[in-house]
JSON list of C-alpha atoms in Angstrom, two decimals:
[
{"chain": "A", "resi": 1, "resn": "UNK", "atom": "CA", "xyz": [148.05, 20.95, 100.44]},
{"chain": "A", "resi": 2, "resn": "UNK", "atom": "CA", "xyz": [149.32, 17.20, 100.30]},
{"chain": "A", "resi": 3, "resn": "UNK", "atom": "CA", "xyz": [149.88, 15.65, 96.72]},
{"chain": "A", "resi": 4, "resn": "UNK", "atom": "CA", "xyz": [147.15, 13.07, 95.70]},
{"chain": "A", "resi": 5, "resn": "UNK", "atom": "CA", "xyz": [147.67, 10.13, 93.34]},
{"chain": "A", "resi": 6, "resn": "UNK", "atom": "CA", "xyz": [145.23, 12.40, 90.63]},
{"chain": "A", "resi": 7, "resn": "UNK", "atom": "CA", "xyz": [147.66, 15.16, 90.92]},
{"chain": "A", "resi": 8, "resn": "UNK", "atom": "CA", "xyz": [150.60, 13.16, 90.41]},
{"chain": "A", "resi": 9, "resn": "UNK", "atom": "CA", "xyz": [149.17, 11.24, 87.38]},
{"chain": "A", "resi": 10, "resn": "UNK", "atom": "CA", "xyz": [147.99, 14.29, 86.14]},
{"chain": "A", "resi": 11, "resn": "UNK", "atom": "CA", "xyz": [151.65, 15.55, 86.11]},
{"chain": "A", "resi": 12, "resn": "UNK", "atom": "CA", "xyz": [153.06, 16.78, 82.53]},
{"chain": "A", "resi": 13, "resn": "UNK", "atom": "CA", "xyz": [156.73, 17.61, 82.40]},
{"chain": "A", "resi": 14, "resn": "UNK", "atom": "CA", "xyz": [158.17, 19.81, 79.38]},
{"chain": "A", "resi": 15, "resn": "UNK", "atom": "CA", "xyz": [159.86, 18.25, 76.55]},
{"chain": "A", "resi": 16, "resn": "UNK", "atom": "CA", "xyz": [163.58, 19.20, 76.22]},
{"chain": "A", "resi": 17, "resn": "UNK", "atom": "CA", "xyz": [166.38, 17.75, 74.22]},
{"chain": "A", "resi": 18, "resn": "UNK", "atom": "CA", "xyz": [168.54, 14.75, 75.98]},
{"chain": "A", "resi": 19, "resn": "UNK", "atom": "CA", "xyz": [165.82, 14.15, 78.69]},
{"chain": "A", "resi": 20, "resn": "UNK", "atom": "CA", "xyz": [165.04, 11.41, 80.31]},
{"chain": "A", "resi": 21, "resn": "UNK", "atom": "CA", "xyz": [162.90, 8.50, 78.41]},
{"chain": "A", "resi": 22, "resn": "UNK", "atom": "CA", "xyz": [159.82, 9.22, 78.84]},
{"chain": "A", "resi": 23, "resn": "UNK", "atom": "CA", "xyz": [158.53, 5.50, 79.14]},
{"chain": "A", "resi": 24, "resn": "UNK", "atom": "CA", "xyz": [161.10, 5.28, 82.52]},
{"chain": "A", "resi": 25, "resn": "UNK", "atom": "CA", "xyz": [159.67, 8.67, 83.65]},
{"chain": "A", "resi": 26, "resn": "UNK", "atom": "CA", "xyz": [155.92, 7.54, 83.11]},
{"chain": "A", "resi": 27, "resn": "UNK", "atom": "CA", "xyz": [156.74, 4.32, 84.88]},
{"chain": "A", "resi": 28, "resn": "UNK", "atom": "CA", "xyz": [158.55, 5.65, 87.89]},
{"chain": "A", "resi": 29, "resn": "UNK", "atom": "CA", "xyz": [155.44, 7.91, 88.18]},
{"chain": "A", "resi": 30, "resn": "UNK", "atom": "CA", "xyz": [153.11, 5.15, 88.30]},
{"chain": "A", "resi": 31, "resn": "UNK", "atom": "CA", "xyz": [154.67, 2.99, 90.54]},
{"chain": "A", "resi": 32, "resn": "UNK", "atom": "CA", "xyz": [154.83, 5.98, 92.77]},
{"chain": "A", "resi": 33, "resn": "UNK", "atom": "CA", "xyz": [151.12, 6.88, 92.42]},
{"chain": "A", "resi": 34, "resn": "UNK", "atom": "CA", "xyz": [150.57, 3.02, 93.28]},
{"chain": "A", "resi": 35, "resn": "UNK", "atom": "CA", "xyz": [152.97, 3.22, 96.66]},
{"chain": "A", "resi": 36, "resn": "UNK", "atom": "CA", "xyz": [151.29, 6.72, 97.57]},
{"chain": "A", "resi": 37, "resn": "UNK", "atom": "CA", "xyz": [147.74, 5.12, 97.09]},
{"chain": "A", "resi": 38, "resn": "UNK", "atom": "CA", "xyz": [148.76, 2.08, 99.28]},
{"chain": "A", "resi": 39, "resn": "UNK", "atom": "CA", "xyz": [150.24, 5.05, 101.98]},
{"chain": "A", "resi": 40, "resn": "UNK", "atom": "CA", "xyz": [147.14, 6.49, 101.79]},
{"chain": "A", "resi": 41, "resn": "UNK", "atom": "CA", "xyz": [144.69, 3.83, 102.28]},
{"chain": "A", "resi": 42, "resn": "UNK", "atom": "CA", "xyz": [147.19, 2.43, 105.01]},
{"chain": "A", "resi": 43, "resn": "UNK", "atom": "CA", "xyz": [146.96, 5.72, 106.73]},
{"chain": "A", "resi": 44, "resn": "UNK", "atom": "CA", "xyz": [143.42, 6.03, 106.22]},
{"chain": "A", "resi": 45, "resn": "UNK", "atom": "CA", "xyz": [143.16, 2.42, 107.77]},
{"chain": "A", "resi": 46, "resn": "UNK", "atom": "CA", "xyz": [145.58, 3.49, 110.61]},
{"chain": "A", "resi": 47, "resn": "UNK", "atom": "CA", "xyz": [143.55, 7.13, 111.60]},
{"chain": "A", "resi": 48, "resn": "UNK", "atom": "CA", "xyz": [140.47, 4.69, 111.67]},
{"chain": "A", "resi": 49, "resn": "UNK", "atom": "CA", "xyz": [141.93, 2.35, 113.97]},
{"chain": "A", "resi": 50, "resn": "UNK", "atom": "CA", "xyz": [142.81, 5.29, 116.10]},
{"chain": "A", "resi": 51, "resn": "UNK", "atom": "CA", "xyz": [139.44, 6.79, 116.33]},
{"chain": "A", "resi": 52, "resn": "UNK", "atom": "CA", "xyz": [138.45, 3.44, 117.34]},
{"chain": "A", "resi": 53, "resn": "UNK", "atom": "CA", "xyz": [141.14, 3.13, 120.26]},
{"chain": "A", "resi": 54, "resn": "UNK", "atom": "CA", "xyz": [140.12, 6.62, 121.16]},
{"chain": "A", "resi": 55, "resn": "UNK", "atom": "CA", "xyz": [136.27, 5.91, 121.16]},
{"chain": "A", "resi": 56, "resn": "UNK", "atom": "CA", "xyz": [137.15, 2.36, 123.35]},
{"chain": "A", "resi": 57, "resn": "UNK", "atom": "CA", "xyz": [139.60, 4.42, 125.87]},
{"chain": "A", "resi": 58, "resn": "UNK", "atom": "CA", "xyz": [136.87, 6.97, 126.09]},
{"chain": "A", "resi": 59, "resn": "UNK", "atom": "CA", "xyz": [134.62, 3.87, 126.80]},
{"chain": "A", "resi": 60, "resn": "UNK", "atom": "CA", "xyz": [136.86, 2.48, 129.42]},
{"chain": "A", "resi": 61, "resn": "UNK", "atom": "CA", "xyz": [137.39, 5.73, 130.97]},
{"chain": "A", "resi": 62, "resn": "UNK", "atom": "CA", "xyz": [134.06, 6.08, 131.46]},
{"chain": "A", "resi": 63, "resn": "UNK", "atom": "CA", "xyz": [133.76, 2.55, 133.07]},
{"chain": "A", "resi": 64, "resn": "UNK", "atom": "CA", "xyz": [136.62, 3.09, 134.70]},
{"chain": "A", "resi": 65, "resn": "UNK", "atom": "CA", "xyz": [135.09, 6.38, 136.77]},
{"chain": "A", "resi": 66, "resn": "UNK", "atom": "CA", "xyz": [131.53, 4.27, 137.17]},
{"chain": "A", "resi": 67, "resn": "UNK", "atom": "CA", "xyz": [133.57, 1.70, 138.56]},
{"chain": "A", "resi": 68, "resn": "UNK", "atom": "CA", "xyz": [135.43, 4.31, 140.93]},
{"chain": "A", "resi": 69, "resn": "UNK", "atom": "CA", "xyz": [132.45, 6.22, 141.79]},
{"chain": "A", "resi": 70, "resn": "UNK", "atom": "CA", "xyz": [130.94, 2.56, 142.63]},
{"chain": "A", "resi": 71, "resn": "UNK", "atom": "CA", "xyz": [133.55, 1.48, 144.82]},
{"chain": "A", "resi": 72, "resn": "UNK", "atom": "CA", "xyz": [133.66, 5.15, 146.97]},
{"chain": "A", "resi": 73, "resn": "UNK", "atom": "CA", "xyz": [129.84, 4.74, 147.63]},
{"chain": "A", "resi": 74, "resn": "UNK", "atom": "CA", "xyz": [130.09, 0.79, 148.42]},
{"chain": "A", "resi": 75, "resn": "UNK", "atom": "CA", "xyz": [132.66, 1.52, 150.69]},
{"chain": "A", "resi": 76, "resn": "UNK", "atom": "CA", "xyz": [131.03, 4.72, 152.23]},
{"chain": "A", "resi": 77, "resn": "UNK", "atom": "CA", "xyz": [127.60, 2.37, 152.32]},
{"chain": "A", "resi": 78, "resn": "UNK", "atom": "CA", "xyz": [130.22, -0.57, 154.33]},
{"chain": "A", "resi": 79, "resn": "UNK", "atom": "CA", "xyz": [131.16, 2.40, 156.05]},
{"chain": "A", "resi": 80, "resn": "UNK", "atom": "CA", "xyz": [127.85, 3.92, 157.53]},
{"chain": "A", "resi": 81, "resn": "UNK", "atom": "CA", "xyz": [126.34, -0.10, 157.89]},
{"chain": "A", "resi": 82, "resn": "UNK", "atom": "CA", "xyz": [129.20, -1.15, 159.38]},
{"chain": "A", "resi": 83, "resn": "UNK", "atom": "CA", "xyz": [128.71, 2.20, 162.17]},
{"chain": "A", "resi": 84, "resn": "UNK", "atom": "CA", "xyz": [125.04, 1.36, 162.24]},
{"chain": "A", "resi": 85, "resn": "UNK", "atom": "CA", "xyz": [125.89, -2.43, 163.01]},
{"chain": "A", "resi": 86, "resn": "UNK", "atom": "CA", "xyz": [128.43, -1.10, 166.44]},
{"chain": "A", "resi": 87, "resn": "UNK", "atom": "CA", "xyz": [126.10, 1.10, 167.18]},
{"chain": "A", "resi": 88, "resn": "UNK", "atom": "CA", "xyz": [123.70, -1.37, 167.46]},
{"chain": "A", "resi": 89, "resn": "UNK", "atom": "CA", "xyz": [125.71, -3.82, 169.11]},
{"chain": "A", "resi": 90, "resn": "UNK", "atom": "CA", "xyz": [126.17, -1.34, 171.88]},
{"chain": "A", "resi": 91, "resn": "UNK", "atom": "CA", "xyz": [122.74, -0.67, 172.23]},
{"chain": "A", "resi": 92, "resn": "UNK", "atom": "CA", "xyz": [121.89, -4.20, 172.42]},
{"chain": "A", "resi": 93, "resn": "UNK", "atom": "CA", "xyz": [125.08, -4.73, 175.17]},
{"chain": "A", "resi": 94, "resn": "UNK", "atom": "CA", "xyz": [123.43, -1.41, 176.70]},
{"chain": "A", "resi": 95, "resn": "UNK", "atom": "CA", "xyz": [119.92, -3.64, 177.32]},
{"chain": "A", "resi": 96, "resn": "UNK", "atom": "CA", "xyz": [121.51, -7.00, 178.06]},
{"chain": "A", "resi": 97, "resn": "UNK", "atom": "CA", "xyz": [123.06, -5.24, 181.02]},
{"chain": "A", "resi": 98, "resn": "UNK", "atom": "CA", "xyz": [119.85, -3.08, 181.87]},
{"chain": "A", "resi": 99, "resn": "UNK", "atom": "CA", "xyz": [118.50, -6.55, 182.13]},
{"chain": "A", "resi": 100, "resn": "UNK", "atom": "CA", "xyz": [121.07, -8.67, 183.44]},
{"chain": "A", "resi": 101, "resn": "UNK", "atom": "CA", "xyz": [120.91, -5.88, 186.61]},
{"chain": "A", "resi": 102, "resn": "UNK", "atom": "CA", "xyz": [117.18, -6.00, 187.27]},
{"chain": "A", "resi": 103, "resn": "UNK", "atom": "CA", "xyz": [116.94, -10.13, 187.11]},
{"chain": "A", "resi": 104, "resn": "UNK", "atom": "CA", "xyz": [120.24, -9.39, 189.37]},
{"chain": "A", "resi": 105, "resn": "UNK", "atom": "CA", "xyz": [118.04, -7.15, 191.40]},
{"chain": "A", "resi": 106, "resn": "UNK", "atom": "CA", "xyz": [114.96, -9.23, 191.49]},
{"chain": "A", "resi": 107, "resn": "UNK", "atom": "CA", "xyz": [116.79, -11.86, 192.54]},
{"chain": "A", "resi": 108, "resn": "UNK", "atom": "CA", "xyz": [118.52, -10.25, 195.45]},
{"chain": "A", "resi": 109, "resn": "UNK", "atom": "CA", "xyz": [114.95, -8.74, 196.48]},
{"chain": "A", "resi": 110, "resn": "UNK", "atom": "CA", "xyz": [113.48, -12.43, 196.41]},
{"chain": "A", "resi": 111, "resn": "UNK", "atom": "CA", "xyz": [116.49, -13.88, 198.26]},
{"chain": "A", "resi": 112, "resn": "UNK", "atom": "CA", "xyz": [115.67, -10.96, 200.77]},
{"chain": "A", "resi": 113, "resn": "UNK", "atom": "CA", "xyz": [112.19, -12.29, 201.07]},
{"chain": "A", "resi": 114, "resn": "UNK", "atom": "CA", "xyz": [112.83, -16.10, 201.36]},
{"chain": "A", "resi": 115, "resn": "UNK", "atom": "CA", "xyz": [115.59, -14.81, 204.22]},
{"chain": "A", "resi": 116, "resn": "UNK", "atom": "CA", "xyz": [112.84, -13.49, 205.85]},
{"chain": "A", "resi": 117, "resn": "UNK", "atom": "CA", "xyz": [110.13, -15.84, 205.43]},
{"chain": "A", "resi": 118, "resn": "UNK", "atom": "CA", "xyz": [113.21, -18.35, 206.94]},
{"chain": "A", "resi": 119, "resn": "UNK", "atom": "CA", "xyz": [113.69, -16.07, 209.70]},
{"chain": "A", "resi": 120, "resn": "UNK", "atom": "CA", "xyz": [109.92, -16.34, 210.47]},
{"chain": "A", "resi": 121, "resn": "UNK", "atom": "CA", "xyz": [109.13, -19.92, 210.09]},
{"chain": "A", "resi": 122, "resn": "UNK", "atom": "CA", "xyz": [112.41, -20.74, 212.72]},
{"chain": "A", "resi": 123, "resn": "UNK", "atom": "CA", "xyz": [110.78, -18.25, 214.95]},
{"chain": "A", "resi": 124, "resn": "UNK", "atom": "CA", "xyz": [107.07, -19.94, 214.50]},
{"chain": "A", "resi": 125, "resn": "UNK", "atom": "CA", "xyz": [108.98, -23.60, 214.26]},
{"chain": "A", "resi": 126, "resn": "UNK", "atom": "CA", "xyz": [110.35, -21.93, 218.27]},
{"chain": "A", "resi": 127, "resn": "UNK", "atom": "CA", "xyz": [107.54, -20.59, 219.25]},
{"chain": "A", "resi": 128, "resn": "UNK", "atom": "CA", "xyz": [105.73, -23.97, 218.35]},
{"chain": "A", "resi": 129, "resn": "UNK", "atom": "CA", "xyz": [108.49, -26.02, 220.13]},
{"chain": "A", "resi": 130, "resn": "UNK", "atom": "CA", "xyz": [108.32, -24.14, 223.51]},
{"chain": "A", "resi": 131, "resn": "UNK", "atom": "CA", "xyz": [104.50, -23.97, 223.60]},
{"chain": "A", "resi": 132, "resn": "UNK", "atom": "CA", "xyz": [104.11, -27.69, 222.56]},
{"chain": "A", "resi": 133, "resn": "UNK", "atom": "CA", "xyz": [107.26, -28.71, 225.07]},
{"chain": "A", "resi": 134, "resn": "UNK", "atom": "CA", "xyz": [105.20, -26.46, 227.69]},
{"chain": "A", "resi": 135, "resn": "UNK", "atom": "CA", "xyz": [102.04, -28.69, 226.97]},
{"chain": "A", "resi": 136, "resn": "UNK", "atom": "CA", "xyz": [103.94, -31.85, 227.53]},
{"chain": "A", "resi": 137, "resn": "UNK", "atom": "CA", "xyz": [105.36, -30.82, 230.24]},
{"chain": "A", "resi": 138, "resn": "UNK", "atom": "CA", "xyz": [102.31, -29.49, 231.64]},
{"chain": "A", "resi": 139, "resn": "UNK", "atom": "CA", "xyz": [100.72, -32.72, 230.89]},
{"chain": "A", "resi": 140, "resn": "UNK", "atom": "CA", "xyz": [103.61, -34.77, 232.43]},
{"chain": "A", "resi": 141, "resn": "UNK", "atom": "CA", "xyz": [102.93, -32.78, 235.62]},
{"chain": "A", "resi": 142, "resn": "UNK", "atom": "CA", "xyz": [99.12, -33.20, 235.42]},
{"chain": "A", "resi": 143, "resn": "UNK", "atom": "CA", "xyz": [100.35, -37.43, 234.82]},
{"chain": "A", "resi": 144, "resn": "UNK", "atom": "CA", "xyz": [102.66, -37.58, 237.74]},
{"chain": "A", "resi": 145, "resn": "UNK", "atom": "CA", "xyz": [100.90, -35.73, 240.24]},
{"chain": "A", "resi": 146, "resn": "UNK", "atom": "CA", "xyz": [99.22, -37.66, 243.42]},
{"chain": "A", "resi": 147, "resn": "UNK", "atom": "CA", "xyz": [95.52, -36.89, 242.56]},
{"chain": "A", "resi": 148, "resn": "UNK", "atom": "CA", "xyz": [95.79, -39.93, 239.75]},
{"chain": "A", "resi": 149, "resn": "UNK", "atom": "CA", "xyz": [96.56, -42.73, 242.09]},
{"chain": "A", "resi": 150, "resn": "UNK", "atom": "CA", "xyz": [93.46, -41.81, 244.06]},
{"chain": "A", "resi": 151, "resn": "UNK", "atom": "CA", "xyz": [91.01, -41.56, 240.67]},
{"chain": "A", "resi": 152, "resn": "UNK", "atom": "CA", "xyz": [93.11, -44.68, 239.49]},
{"chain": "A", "resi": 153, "resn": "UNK", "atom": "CA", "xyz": [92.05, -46.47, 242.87]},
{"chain": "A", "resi": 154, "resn": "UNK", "atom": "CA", "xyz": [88.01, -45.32, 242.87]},
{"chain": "A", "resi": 155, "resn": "UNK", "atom": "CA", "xyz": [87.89, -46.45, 239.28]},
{"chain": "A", "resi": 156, "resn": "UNK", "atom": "CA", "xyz": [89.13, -49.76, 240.24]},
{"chain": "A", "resi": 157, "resn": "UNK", "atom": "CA", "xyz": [86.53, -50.23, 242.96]},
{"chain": "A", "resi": 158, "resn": "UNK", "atom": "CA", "xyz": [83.56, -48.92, 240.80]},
{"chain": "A", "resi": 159, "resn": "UNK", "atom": "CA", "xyz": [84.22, -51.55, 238.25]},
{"chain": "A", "resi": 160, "resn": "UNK", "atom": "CA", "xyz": [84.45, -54.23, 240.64]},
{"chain": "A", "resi": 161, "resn": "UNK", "atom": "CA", "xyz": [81.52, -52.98, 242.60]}
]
């Protein structure tokens, strides 16, 4: 068990003949008593600043695995959002093309039908052209045959009749 400053105050040495002076002796003792007070308090002072350190590591430790566990599930959270976000930017590439094909397809099936509707107006625009040029010519005959001179000359005698 350590020496205290009681204990060493409390010190009596025997008396013997040629000793040392007792006043020396009994100051020594109290300077040391002072000096082992001041150690003590100092290491008093120094065990408490530990404990402190100790209790702020332990503090910082614990911040310091909060802050790791943080990180792991912001980066597993990046992670899965960052998977969800391809994923959906596939999905969404998936249906641009789904729909790029049918207005590709819609379009090719109404060119189809404007090809054909072309096809049959230049056959009815024919058709129309040979009948009509078939009337005119019919006509033309009709116009320059020899049965028009005759009406030609009965009309003119009626009228001047």
């Amino acid at each position: 068990m350590p020496l205290t400053p009681l204990d060493i105050h409390n010190k009596e040495f025997a008396r013997r003949i040629r000793g040392y002076d007792e006043d020396q002796v009994n100051e020594f003792l109290d300077q040391i008593i002072k000096d082992y007070e001041a150690m003590i308090r100092e290491n008093k002072e120094l065990q408490n600043m530990v404990a402190a350190s100790q209790d702020k590591l332990g503090h910082f430790s614990n911040i310091e695995e909060t802050l790791s566990k943080t990180i792991i599930v912001a980066q597993e959270a990046a992670d899965e959002l960052r998977g969800n976000a391809k994923k959906e930017a596939q999905l969404i590439v998936k249906e641009a093309e789904k729909n790029a094909d049918r207005i590709i397809n819609d379009a090719l099936a109404k060119s189809r039908k404007v090809a054909l509707e072309v096809e049959e107006l230049k056959k009815q625009a024919a058709i129309y052209r040979a009948r009509f040029r078939a009337l005119i010519e019919t006509q033309m005959e009709l116009l320059t045959q020899d049965g028009w001179e005759s009406l030609e000359g009965r009309e003119a005698k009626g009228i001047e009749a």
